[in-house]
Each structure stands twice: as C-alpha cells, then as structure tokens.
XYZ file of C-alpha atoms in Angstrom:
630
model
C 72.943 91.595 105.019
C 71.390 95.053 104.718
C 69.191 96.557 102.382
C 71.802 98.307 100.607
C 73.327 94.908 99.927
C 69.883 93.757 99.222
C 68.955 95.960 96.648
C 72.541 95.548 94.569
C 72.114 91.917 94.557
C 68.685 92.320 92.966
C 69.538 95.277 90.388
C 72.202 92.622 89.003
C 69.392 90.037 88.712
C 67.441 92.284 86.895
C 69.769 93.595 84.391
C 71.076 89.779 83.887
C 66.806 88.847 83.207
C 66.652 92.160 80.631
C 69.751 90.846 79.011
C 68.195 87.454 78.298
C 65.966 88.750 75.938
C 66.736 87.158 72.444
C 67.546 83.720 74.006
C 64.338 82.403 72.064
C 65.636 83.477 68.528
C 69.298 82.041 68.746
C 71.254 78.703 69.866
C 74.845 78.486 71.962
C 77.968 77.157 70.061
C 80.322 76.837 73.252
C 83.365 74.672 73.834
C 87.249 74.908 74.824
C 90.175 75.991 72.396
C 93.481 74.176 72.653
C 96.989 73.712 71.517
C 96.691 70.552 69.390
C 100.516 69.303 70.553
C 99.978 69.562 73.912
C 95.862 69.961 74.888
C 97.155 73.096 76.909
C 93.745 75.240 77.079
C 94.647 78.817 75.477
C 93.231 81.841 76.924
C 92.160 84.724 74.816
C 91.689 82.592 71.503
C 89.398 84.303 69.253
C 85.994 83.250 67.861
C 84.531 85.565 64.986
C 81.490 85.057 62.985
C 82.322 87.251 59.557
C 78.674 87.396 58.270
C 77.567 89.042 62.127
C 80.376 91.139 62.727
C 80.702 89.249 66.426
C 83.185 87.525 68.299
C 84.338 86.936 71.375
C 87.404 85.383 73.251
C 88.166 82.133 75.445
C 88.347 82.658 78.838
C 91.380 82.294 81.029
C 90.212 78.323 81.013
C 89.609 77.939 77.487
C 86.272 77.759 77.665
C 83.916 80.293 75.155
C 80.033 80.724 74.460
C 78.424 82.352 71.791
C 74.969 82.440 70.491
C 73.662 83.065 67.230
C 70.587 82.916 65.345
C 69.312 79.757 64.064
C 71.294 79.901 60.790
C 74.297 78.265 58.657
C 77.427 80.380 59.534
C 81.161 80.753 59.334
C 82.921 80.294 62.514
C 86.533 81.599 62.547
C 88.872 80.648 65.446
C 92.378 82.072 65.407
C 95.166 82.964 67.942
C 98.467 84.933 67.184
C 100.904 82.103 66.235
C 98.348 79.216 65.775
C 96.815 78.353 62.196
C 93.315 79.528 61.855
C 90.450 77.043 61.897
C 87.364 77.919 59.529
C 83.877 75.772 60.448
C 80.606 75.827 58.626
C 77.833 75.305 60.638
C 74.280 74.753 60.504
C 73.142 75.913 63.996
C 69.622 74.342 65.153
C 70.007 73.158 68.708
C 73.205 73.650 71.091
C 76.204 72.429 70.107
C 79.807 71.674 71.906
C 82.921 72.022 69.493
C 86.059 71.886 71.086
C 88.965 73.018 68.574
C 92.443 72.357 68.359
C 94.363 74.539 67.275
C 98.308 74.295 65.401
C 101.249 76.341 66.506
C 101.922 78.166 63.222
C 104.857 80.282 64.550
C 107.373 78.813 62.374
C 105.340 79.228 59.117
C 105.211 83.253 58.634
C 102.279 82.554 56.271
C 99.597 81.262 58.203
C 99.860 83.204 61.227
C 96.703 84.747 61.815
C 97.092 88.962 61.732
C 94.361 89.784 59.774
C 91.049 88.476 61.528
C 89.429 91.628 63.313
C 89.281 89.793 66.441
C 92.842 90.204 67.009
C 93.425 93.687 66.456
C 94.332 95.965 68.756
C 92.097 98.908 67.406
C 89.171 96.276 67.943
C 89.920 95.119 71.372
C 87.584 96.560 73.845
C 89.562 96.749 76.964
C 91.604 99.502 77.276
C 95.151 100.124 78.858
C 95.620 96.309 78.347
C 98.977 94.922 77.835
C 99.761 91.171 76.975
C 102.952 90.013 75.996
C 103.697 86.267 74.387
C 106.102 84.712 76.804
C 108.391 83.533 73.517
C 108.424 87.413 73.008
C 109.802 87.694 76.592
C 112.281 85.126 76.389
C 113.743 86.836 72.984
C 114.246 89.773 74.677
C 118.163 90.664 75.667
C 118.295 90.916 79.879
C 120.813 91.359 82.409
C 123.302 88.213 82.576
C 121.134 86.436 80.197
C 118.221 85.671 82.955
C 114.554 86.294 81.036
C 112.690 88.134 83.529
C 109.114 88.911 83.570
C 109.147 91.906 85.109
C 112.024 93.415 83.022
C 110.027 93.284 80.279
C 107.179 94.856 81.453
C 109.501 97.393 82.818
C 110.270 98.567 78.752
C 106.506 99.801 78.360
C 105.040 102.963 78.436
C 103.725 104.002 81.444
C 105.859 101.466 83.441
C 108.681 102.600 85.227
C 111.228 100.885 87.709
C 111.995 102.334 91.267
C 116.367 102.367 90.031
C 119.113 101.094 87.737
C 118.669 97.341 87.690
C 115.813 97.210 90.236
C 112.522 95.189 89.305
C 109.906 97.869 91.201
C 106.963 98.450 89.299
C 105.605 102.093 89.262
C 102.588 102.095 86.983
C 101.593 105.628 85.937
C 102.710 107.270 88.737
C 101.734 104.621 91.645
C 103.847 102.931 94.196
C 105.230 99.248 93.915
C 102.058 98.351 96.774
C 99.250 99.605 94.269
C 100.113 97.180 91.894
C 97.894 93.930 92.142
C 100.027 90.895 91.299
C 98.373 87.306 90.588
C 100.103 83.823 89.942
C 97.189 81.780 88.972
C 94.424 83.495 91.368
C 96.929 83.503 94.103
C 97.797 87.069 95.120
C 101.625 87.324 95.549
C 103.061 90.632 98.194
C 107.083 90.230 96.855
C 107.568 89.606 93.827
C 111.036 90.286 93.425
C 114.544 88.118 94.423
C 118.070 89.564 94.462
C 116.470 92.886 96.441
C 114.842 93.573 93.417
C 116.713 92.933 90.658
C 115.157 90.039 89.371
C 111.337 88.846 89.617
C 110.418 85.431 91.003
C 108.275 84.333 87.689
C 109.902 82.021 85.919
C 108.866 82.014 82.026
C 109.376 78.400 81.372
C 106.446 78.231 83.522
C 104.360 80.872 82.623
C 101.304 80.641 80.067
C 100.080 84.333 79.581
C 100.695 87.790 80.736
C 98.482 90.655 80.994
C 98.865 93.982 82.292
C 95.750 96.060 82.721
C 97.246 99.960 83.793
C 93.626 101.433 83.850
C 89.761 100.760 83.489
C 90.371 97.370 85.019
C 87.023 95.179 84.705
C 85.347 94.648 88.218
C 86.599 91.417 89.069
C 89.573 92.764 89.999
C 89.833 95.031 92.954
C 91.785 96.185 96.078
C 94.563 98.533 94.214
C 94.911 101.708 92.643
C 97.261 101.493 89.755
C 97.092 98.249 87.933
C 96.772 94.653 87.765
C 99.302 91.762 86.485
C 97.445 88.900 85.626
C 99.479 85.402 85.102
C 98.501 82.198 84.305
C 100.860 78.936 84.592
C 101.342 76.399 81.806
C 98.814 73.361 82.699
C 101.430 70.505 81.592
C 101.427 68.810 78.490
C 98.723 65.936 77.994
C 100.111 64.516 75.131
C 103.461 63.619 75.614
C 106.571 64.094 77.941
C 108.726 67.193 77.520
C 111.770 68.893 79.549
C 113.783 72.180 79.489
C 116.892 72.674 81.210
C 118.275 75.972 81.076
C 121.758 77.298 82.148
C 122.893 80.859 83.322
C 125.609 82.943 84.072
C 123.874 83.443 87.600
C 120.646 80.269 87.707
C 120.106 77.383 86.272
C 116.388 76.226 85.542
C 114.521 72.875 84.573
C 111.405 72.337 83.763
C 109.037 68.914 83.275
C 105.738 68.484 82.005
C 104.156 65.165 81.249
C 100.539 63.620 80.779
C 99.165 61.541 83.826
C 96.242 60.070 82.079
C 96.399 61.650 78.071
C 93.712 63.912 77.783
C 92.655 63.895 80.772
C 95.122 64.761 83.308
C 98.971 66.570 83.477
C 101.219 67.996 85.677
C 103.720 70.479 85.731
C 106.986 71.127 87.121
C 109.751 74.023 87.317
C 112.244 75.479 89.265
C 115.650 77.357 89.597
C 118.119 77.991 91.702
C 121.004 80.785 91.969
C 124.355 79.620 92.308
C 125.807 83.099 93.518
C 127.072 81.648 96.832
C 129.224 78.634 95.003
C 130.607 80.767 92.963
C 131.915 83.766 95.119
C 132.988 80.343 98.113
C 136.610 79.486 96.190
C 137.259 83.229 96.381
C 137.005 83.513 99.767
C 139.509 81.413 102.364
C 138.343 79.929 105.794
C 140.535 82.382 106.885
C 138.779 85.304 105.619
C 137.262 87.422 108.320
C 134.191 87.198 105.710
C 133.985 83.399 105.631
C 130.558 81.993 105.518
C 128.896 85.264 103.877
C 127.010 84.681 101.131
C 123.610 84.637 99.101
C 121.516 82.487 97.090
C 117.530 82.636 96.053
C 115.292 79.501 94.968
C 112.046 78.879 93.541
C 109.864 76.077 92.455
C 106.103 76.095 90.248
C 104.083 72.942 90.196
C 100.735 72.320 88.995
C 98.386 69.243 88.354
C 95.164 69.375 86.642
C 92.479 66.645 85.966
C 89.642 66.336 83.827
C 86.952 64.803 85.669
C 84.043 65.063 82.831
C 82.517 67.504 79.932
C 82.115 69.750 82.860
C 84.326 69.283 85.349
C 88.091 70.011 85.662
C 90.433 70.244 88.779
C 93.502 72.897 88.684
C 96.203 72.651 91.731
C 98.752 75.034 91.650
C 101.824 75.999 93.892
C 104.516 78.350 94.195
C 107.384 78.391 96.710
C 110.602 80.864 96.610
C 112.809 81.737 99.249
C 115.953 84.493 99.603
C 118.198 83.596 102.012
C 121.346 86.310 102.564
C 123.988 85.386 105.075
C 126.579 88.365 106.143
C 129.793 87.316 108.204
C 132.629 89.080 109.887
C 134.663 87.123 112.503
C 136.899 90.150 113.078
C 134.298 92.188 115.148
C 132.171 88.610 116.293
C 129.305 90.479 113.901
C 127.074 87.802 111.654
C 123.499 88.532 110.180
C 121.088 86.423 108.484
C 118.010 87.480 106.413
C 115.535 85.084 104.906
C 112.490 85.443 102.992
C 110.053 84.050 100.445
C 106.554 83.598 99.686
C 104.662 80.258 99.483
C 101.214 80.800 97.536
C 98.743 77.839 96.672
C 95.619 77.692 94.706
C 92.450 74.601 94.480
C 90.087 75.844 91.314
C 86.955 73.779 90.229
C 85.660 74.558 86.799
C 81.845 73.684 86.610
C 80.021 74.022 83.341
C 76.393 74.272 84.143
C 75.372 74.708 80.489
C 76.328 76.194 77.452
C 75.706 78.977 78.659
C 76.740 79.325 82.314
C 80.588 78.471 83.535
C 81.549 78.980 86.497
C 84.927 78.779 88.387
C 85.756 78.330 92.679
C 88.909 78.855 93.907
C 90.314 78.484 97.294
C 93.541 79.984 97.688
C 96.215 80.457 100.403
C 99.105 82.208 100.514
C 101.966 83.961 102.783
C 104.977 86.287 103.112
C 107.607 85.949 105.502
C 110.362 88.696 106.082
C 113.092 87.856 108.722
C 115.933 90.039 109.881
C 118.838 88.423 112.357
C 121.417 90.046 113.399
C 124.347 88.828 116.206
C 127.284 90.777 117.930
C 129.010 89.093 120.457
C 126.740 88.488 123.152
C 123.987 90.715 121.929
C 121.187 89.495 119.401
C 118.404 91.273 117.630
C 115.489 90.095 115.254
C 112.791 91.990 112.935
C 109.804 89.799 111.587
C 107.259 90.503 109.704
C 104.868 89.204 106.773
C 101.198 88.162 105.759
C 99.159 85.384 105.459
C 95.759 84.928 103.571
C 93.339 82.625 103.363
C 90.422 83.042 100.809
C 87.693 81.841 98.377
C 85.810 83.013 95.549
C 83.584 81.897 92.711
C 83.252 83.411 89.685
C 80.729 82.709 87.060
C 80.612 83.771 83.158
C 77.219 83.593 81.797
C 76.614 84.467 77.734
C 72.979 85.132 77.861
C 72.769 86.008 74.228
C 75.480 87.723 71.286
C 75.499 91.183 72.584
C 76.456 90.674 76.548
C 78.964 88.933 78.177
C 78.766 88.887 82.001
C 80.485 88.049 84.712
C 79.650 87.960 88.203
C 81.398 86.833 91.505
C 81.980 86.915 95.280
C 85.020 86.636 97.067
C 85.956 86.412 101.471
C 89.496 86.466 102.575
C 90.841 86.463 105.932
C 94.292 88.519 106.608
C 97.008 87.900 109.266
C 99.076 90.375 109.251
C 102.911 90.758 111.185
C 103.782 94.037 110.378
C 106.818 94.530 112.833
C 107.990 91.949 115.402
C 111.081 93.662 117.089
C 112.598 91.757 119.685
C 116.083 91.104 121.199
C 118.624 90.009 123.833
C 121.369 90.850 125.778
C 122.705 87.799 127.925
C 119.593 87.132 130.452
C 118.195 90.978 129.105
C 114.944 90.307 127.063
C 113.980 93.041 124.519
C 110.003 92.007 123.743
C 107.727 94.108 121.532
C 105.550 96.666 123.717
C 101.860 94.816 123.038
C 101.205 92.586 120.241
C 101.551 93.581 116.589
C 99.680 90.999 114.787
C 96.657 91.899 113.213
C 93.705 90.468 111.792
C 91.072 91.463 109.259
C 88.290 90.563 106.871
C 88.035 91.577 103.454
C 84.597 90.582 101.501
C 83.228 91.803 97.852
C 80.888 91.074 95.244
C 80.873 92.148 92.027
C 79.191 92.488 88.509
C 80.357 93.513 84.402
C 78.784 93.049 81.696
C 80.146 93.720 78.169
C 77.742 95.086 75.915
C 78.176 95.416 72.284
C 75.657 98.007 71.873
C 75.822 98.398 67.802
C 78.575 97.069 65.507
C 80.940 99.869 66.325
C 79.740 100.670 70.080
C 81.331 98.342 72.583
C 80.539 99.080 76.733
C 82.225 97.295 79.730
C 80.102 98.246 82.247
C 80.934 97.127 85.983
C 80.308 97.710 89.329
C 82.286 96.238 92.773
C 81.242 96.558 96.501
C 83.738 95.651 98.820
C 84.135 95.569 102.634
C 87.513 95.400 105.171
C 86.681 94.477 108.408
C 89.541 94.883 111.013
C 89.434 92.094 113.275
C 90.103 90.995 117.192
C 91.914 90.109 119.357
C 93.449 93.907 119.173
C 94.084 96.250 122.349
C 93.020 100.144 121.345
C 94.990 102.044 123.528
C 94.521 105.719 124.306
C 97.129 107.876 124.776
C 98.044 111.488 126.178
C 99.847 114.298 124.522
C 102.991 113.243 124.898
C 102.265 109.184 124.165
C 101.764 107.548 127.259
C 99.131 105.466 127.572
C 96.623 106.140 129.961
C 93.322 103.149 128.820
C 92.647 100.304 126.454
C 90.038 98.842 124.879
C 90.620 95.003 124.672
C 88.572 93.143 121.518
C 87.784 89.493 121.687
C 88.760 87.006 118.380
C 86.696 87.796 115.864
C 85.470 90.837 116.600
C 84.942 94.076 114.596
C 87.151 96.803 115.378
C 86.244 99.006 112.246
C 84.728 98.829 109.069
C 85.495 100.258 105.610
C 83.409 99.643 102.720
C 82.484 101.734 99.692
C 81.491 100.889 95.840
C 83.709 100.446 92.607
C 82.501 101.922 89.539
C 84.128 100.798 86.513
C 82.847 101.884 83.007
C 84.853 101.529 79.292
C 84.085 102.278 75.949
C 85.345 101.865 72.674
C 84.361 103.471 69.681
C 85.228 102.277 65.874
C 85.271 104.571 63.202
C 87.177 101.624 60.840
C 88.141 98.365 61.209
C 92.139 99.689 62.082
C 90.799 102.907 64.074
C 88.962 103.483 67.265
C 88.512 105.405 69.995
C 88.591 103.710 73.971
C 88.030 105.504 77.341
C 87.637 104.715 80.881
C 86.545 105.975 84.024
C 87.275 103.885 87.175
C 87.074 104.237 91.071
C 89.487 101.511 93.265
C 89.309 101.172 96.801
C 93.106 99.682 98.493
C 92.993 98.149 102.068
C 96.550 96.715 102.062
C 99.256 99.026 102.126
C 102.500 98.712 101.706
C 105.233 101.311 103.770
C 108.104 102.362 102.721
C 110.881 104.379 104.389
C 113.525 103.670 101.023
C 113.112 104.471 97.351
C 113.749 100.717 96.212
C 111.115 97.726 97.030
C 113.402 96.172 99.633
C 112.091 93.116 101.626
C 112.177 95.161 104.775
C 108.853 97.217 104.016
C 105.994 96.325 105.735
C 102.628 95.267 104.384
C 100.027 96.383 107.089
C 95.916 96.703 107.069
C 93.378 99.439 107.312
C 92.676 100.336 111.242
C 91.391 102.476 113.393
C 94.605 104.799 112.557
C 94.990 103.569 109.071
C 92.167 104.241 106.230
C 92.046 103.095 102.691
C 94.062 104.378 99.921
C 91.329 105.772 97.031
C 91.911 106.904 93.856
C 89.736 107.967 90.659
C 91.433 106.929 87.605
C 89.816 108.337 83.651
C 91.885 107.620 80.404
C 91.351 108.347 76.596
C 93.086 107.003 73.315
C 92.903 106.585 69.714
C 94.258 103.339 68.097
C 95.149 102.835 65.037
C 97.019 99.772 62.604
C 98.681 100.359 59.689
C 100.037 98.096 56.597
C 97.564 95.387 56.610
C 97.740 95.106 60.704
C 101.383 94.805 60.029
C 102.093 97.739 62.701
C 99.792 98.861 65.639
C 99.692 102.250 67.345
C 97.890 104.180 70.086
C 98.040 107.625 71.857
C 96.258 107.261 75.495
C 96.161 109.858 78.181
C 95.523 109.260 81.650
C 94.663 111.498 84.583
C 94.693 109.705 88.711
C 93.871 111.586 91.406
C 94.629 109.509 95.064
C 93.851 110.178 98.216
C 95.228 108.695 101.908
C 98.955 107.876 100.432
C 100.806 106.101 103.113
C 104.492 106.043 103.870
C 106.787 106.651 107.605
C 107.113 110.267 109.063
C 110.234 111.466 108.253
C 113.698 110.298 110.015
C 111.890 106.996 110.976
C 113.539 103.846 112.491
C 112.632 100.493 113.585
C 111.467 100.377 117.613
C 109.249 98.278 119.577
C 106.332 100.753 119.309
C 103.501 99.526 117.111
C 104.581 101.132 113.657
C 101.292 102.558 112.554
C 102.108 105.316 114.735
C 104.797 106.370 112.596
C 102.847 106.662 109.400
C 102.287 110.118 107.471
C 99.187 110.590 104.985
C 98.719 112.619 101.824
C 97.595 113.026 99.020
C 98.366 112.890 94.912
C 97.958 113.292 91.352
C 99.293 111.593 87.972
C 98.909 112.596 84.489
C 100.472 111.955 81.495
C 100.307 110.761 77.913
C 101.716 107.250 76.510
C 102.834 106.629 73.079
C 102.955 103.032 71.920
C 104.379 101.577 68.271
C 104.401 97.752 67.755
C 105.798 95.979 64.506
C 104.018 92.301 64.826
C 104.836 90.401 62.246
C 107.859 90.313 59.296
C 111.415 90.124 59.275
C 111.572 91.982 62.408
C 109.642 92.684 65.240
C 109.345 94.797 68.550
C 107.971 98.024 70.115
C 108.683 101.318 70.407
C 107.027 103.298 73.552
C-alpha cells in the first residue's frame, strides 16, 4: 500500500476521532424495527425525537443508533403504512429497544404522513426514488405481469430504450451505466423476453430504491444511477403462500419460520408458459415444429439469528431464457440460452450500540449463448461474466449529528466477451487467440452525514477505487494494416494495467420550512465495466467487457439542484430538480460492425457526452386516490 493510500486511510480516522466528540454528554438508544406479523426487519423506518429536532432511519437490516443527551425524551418510530409507536424514555446508560411495528395500511387513519421524518422535503438524499412494492403491484402492466422495471420506467428522468422494452436510460445514460443490485449481488441482465419484462419478481421483493444522482459513496463503478433491492427475509411467525396466475406466467411464492424468531426462509419463482401455449397451434408437420420460447426464475433466501448480535442472510437468484427457432424446410434450427445465477453469504455483527457492521461474500455470473445449425454447417457465439467478491461495511453513530459509514470491497472478474467458433464437417472455425479476460477491481470508501444545524444537512463522501487488468493475456502488436508482427505473453495473475482514481461525492439540503427545502449534489463516478452495443434495444447479444490496455474507464461528473415542497398537510409532495452530466470515454462498435473471430475490442469507437435537463415530479400519497404525475 502506498502513501497515498496511507494517508486516506488515516484522514478518515481522524475525521471519525473529531466526530466523537460529545460521546461523554449523551447515551445510545439502538435496536432493530420490525413488522410485528411477520418479524421481517424494515429498512428505512424512521426514528424522531420531537423535543431535538433529530432522527434518523433503520438501515437496510433494521438495525438504527441514536444518541442523545442524558435526558427523559419522546421517541417516535413510524413507517408509511405501519401504526406509529410513541416511547418515553428516561435515558441514563445504553439501552436496546427493538420495536414492532403494525401494518396500518388498511386503516386510512393511522397511517403515519405527518411525522417530519417521512417527508420528502426533509429527506436528505437527493434524486432518491423508492417505491412500496404494493404500489407496484397496483399499477396496470402489459398482460397483467407486475414488473419492476415498468414501473420505474413511468418516472421522470427514466426512459426505456422502445415500445414495450424494459432498458433503463437514466438521465441520458446507457442501459450499462446503470448499477443494478439484488441483495448485494450485482446483476449484468436484468431483463427476460429480450427486454420486455424484468427478472424481479415482486412477490419477492422487500424495497426499491432508485438513486439517479449524488449517490452516497458506497456505491460505485457507474455513471448514471443505482437500483438498490432488497428480498423479503421470510416470515418468522407463521406459514404463508401466494400463487399467482397470468395471461403469460404463473408465480408462487412460500415463506415460513424455521425456528420462530429466530430463523425463516423464503421461496419464489415463475415460469412462462409461452411455448405450451403457441405447441397446439403448431402441427408436427409444420416446417416450424419444435420452435418455441419460455423464461424461468427462482428467489430463495434463509436467514438465522444466531444471537443479539449476530444474524446470517443467504440469498439466491437463478433465471434462465431459453429461445428455440426451427425450420425443417431449409434443415436451419437455432438455439439461444441465457440467464444469470447470482448468490450472496452476509454476516451482520453488532459490536456495540454504536458500531454495526455487515460482510458479504457474493458470487455471481452471466451466460449468453448463441447456436445456430444448417445442414452440415454449425456456428456458436458465447459470451458472459463471472464475479467473485467480498466486502464489509460498517455503520458507526458516533454521536446525534454524524452518521458514518465506511467500507472496503475486492472482486475478481472473468470476463467472455466473444467466443466465436464453428464447423463445417471435419473444418474447425476456432477463435484467433483467447478472449477471456481477467481483472481486479478493489475500493475503499468513506460518508459521513452531518447534520450541521437544524436546517443544514451534509452527505459528505469520498471513494478510491482501483481496476487491475489481469494475466494470462497475450498483447499483441500490430502493423498498419493489422497483422501482427510481436506479443507480449503475461503470466496468471499478473498486472497488465492499472486504473485508479478518487470519487468525490458531496449533498446538501437546505430547509427553509418543515414542507420546503432546497437539495444539491455534486458527484464524480469512475465505470470499469462496459457494456457494447451495436443495436438500440438491450438485447442479450451485447457484450459486457473490462478496462484494458485498449479500453479505459468511462468518467463522468454529475451536479443537480431542486426545491421540494408538500402541500395539504403532506397530503401531496412536489419537487423541481435539474441536472447537468458531462461523460467522457463512451464506448460502443465502429460503425457497420459484425461478429468475427478477431478479439472485439478492436472494433470499439470512443467519445464523448453531455446530459441536461429538468424533472418535474407530483405525488398524491394518501386519500381516496393516489399516484404520480412526472
């Protein structure tokens, strides 16, 4: 480690000791927030102290620290669509409440909407989005299937690639830029049907959030915005099931306790019945007999609760597309699978009340497979990505004004970017060298949220990260008309080329009322995965590929500004936010491009770009109806 990396690691120390100084003058109330029916932990609960004018949320395990003077308080905790819980307490040591909270969405009443921790004019982060998943599943969608995706697609400053397609293009970046995250597990393709539908199921899904700007420095490695999602844990309590039935899927879901209150599990999948349905219409005399298409995909998760300070999260995800093309008349049949399989160990450790900390080992990988037969003659196209990866994160609450957060992270890449072979009889078509690649991606960073006065709120964070290309890779040098004329061979493990470079993040929010404020942002994101695309839609044949020798990191500077404001007693929340991204080293093939067995990072183009705009949001929450306008 250098003395660059030296000197980071001890300003963070330093600020973290400076930010400790009132621990002698207060005590920690800390604990985990649940859903009384079920013990499912529920992230982004709010905790609000009326007579401070300080709060602060639950984590995405539930878990919250706060510390206040040695005094008898208030303690509000509240969640949209859960009663409210008041508690009175005498603080004068530590103390561990855990609180369960009731669904209250069936009782209009006693919703909460008009605690200040909930509002959107108070909450700190900017160019946030979460959506309830019952909010997702009332909304209408294409032959009845609830998509994730679809929904997201209906706010501002989202946009979709074409009619029916499930592309994300967040404020003017491409469907690669958009970091997507199943429970810590990064996922490359998210989308089945060629894009028209997303692989999340809802019946499985906990929360949503969509950050489109001033993301907070633990999240990292793309330009234009990050989708957060968190599966349900399984009930605890009792045994429950869903079975669902579409025009096009059908979907089940079971949850049950394993040991109640201390351990659940959670299962749910669904499967397409596209090819049964379309098989009576077509005879086994049909020159088309045996087409057909179908997609699949199946959540699970288990967690345990080991102690006060322990708990165990497993989670899985496995979906695959398979699409099968037929026609006897000219002795022509193709096949093309592909899916993702994603998996994810997390340890939650409290230390104290005041430290929590979180490990996580995670695999995951993409496969992409194109076959194709005529006669005698048979080609395939592979490609995909596999990662393997750890990272601990810790949350530390060293006294009522700062929240921080701190982490590191490895990951090791294999990447197939184009396998291209074929055959012709005894003819072998191989690729010219080998395509796979390797690579090491590293980072470590720090935030801290900072309520500097009762209407001055800071996120201030900083990332470092590092991509390390790695052996065994053959450099070849070539003349002017692409022959190659030397080679450098590299070993396993060894660098090729480095890329590293810091990650300034910095927010602010500014309240002139309790219903109005002002937010801004200024970020800098670094993106060492790209992924290349020769179509306008996100079809499965794009590549994902590294930063080489050839290939540098995408890089992009990213500054909003909004007001937001609520109206009729927090019945109806508003915002105006502008946005201005400048990117540099965009990525996509050179013009009239096809699949060969040349290395395809010798086909890539690089450019630059720019996106601005302005976003205009309107959300009714609560009364006879409900919805948004953007």
């Amino acid at each position: 480690m250098n003395m660059k990396k030296h000197r980071l690691i001890l300003t963070m120390l330093l600020f973290a000791c400076m930010s400790m100084q009132s621990l002698a003058q207060s005590y920690t109330l800390s604990g985990y927030v649940k859903e009384e029916s079920s013990g499912e932990l529920l992230i982004g609960a709010g905790i609000y102290i009326p007579q401070l004018k300080n709060g602060i949320t639950t984590n995405n395990y539930g878990y919250y620290a706060i510390n206040i003077p040695s005094d008898t308080l208030d303690v509000i905790f509240s969640m949209v669509g859960y009663k409210k819980q008041v508690f009175r307490i005498a603080l004068k040591k530590d103390i561990t409440l855990n609180v369960d909270l009731k669904s209250g969405a069936a009782i209009q009443e006693i919703i909460v909407t008009d605690d200040r921790i909930d509002k959107i004019a108070d909450d700190p982060q900017m160019s946030v989005i979460r959506i309830p998943i019952e909010q997702i599943k009332q909304i209408p969608m294409l032959f009845g299937e609830k998509d994730v995706l679809k929904a997201i697609q209906l706010m501002p400053g989202v946009q979709k690639g074409s009619e029916g397609n499930a592309g994300l293009y967040v404020r003017g970046g491409g469907p690669d830029q958009n970091l997507i995250i199943l429970d810590d597990a990064p996922v490359y393709n998210a989308f089945h049907l060629f894009g028209f539908f997303s692989l999340f199921n809802g019946d499985a899904l906990k929360s949503i959030d969509l950050y489109k700007g001033g993301f907070p420095a633990r999240f990292g490695g793309r330009l234009s915005s990050v989708l957060e999602m968190n599966m349900k844990d399984g009930n605890k309590q009792e045994p429950k099931a869903d079975v669902g039935i579409g025009l096009l899927s059908s979907r089940f879901t079971v949850e049950a306790p394993i040991i109640k209150n201390k351990s659940s599990f959670l299962i749910s999948g669904r499967r397409t019945y596209i090819d049964a349905l379309l098989k009576p219409f077509v005879s086994k005399e049909s020159s088309f007999y045996g087409s057909g298409y179908y997609f699949y995909d199946l959540n699970a998760k288990f967690n345990h609760r080991f102690s006060k300070k322990d708990r165990l999260f497993v989670s899985s995800y496995f979906g695959r597309d398979v699409f099968d093309f037929a026609n006897s008349k000219r002795s022509f049949s193709t096949s093309v699978p592909w899916g993702n399989a994603t998996g994810s160990i997390r340890w939650n450790h409290v230390f104290g009340p005041r430290l929590f900390s979180n490990t996580t080992i995670v695999v995951n990988d993409y496969r992409f497979q194109f076959n194709a037969t005529q006669e005698r003659f048979n080609i395939s196209l592979r490609s995909g990505i596999r990662d393997v990866g750890i990272k601990s994160d810790f949350d530390f609450y060293p006294n009522a004004k700062h929240r921080i957060k701190t982490g590191v992270l490895v990951t090791h890449h294999r990447f197939l970017p184009n396998v291209f072979s074929g055959s012709q009889d005894s003819v072998q078509f191989k690729p010219n060298g080998q395509n796979e690649k390797y690579a090491l991606e590293k980072a470590i960073y720090f935030q801290d949220d900072w309520q500097a006065t009762e209407k001055l709120q800071f996120n201030l964070g900083i990332r470092w990260s590092q991509f390390t290309q790695l052996g065994p890779f053959t450099k070849y040098t070539t003349d002017v008309n692409g022959n190659r004329i030397d080679s450098i061979r590299y070993q396993k493990n060894r660098r090729v080329i480095s890329y590293q470079g810091f990650e300034p993040r910095l927010s602010a929010r500014y309240l002139f009322s309790d219903q109005f404020s002002f937010k801004s942002s200024i970020s800098r994101n670094i993106q060492y995965i790209h992924l290349v695309s020769n179509a306008g839609s996100t079809l499965p044949t794009d590549l994902w590929v590294p930063s080489t020798y050839l290939v540098k990191p995408q890089i992009s500077w990213l500054a909003t500004m909004g007001l937001f404001r609520n109206f009729s007693d927090n019945q109806f929340e508003t915002s105006i936010e502008l946005y201005y991204k400048d990117m540099q080293q965009q990525i996509e093939y050179r013009e009239g491009y096809t699949p060969s067995l040349s290395d395809p990072e010798t086909e890539f183009v690089f450019g630059r770009g720019w996106s601005y705009g302005a976003e205009f949001f309107i959300n009714k929450v609560r009364g006879l109806t409900s919805g948004w306008l953007g």
